Short mmCIF file of the C-alpha atoms (twelve columns), coordinates in Angstrom:
data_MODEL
# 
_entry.id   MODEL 
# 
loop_
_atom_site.group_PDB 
_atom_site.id 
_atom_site.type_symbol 
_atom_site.label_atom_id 
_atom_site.label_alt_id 
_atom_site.label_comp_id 
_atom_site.label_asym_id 
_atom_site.label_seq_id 
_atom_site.Cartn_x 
_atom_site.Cartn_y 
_atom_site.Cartn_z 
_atom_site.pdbx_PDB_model_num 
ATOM 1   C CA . UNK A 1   -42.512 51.518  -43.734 1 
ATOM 2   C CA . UNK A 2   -39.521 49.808  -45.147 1 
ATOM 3   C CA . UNK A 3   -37.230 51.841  -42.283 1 
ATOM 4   C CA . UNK A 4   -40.211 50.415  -39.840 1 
ATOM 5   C CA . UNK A 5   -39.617 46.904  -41.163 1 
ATOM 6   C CA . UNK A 6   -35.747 46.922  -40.767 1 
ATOM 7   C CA . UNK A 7   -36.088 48.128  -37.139 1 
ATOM 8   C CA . UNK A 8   -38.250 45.704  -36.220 1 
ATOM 9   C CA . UNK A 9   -36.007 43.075  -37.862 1 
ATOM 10  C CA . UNK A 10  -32.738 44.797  -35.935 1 
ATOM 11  C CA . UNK A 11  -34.947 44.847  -32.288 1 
ATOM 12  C CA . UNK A 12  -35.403 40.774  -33.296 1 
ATOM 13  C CA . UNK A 13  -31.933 40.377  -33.554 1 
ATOM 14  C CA . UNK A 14  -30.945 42.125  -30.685 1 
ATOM 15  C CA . UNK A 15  -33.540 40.144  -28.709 1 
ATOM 16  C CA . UNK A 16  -31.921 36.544  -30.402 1 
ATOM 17  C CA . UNK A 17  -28.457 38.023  -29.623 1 
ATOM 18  C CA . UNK A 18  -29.370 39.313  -26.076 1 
ATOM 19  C CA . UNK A 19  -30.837 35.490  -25.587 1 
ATOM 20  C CA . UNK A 20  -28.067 33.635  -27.233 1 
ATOM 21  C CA . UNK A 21  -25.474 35.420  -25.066 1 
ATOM 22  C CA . UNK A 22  -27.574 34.637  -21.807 1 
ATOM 23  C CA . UNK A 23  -27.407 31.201  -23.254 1 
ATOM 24  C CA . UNK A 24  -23.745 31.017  -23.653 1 
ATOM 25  C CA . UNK A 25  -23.040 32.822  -20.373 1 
ATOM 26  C CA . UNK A 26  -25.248 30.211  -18.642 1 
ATOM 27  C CA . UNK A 27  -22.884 27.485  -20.237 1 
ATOM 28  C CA . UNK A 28  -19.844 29.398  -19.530 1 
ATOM 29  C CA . UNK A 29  -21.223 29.594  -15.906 1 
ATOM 30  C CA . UNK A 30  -21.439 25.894  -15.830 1 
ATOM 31  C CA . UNK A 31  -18.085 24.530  -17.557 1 
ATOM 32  C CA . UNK A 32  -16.250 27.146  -15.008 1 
ATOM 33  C CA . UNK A 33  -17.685 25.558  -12.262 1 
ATOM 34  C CA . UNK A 34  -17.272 21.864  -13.689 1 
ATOM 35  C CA . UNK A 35  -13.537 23.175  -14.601 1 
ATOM 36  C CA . UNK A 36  -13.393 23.595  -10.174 1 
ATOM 37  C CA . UNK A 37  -15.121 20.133  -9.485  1 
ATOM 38  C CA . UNK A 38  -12.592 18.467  -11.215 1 
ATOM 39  C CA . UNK A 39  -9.590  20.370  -10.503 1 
ATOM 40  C CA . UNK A 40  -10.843 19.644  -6.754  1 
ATOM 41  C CA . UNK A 41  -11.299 15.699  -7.397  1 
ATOM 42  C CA . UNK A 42  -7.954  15.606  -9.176  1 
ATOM 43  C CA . UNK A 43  -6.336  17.272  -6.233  1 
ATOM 44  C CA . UNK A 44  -8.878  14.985  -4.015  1 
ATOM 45  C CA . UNK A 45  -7.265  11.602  -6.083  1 
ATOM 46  C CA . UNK A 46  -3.828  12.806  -5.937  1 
ATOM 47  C CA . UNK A 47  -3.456  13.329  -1.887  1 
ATOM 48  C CA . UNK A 48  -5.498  9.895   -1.578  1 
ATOM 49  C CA . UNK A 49  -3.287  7.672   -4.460  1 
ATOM 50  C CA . UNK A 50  0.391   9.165   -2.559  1 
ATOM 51  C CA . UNK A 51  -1.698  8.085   0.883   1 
ATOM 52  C CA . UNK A 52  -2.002  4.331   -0.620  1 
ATOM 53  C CA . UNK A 53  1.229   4.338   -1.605  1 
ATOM 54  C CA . UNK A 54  2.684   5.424   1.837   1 
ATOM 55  C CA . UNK A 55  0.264   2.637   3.545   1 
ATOM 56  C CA . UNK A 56  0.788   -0.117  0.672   1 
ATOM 57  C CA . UNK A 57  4.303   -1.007  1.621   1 
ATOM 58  C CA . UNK A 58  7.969   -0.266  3.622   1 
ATOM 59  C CA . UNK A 59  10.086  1.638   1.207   1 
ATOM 60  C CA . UNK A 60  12.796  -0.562  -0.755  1 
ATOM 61  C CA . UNK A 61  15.334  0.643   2.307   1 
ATOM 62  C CA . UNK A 62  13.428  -1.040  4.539   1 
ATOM 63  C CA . UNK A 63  12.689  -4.181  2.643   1 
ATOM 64  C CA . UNK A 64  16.608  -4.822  2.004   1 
ATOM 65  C CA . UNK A 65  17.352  -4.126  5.449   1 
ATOM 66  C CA . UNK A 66  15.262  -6.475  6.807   1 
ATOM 67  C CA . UNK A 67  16.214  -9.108  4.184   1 
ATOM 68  C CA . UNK A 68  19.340  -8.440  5.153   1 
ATOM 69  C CA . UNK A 69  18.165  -9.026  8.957   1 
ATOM 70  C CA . UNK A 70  16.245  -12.306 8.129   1 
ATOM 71  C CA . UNK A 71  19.517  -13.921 5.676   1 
ATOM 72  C CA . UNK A 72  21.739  -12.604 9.321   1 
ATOM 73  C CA . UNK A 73  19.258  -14.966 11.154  1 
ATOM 74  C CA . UNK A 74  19.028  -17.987 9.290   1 
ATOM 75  C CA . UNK A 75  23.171  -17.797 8.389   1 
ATOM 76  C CA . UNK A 76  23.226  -17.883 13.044  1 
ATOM 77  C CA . UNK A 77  20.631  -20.571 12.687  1 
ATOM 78  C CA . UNK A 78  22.795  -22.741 10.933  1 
ATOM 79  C CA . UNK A 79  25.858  -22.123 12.825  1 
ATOM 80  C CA . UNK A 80  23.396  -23.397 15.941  1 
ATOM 81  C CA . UNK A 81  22.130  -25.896 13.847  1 
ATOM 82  C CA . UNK A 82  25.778  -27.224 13.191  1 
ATOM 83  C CA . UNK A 83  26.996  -27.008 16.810  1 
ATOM 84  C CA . UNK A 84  24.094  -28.765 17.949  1 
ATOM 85  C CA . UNK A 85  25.097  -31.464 15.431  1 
ATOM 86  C CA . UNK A 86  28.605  -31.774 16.776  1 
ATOM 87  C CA . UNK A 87  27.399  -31.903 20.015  1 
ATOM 88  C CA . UNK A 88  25.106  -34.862 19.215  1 
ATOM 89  C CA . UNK A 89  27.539  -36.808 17.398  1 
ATOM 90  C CA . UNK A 90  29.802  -36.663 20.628  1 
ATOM 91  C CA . UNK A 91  26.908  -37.510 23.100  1 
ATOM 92  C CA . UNK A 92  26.902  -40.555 20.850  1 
ATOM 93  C CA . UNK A 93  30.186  -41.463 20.675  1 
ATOM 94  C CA . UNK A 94  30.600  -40.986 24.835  1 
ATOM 95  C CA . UNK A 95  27.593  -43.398 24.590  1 
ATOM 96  C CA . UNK A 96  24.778  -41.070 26.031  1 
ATOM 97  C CA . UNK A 97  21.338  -41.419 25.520  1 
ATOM 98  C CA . UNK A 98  20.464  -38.703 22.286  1 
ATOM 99  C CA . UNK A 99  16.889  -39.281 21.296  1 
ATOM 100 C CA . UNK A 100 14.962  -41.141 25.022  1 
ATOM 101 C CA . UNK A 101 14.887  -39.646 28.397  1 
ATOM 102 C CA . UNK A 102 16.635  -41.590 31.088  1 
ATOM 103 C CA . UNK A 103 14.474  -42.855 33.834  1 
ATOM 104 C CA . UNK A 104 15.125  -44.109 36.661  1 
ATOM 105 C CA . UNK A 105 12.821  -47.093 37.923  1 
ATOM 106 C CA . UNK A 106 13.725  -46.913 41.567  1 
ATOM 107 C CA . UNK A 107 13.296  -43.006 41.975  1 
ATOM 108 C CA . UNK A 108 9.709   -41.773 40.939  1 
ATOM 109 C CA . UNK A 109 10.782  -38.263 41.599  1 
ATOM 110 C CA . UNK A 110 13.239  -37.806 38.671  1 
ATOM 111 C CA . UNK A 111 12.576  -36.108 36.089  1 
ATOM 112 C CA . UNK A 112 12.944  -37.169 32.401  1 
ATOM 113 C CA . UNK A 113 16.520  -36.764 30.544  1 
ATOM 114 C CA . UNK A 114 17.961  -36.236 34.512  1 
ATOM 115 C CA . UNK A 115 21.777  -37.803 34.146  1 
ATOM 116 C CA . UNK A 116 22.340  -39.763 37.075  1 
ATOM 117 C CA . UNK A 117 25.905  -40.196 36.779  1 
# 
């Protein structure tokens, strides 16, 4: 009986042990394939962050060469900006009209700021 008793009690256990190992194969199963999903995301996130960072902005090369283009343009700008002063300042000394058109009354053809001389 008692040999009976202790086989019975050893066929339990292997039935518990046979069930808890399904069990933890099941969850072993299942952290594998979470383990994938978010090795796959990461890999997903990665490509798409280095994407956003290509389309966000020109590169620090770029930026300083077209600052460098833009200070270029407004240093020409002010060299225009200065001969067009000088050549004011001598249209007004010769006596020239700087800031009105000249019309003429007699001639309804002509065309405003038209120098008749």
């Amino acid at each position: 009986r008692e040999l009976k008793a202790w086989q019975v009690q050893i066929d339990e256990a292997a039935a518990e042990l046979a069930s808890v190992t399904k069990q933890n194969t099941e969850k072993l199963e299942r952290v594998a394939e979470l383990t994938s999903a978010q090795h796959r995301l990461e890999k997903e996130l990665n490509s798409t962050q280095s994407r956003m960072v290509a389309e966000v902005g020109p590169s620090k090369e770029k930026m300083k060469a077209e600052r460098e283009q833009l200070v270029s343009l407004v240093k020409l700008q002010a060299r225009e900006m200065e001969a067009l002063k000088a050549e004011i300042n001598m249209l007004r000394r010769k006596g020239g009209h700087v800031y009105t058109p000249v019309v003429r009354r007699g001639n309804p053809g002509a065309t405003a700021g038209s120098n008749p001389q």
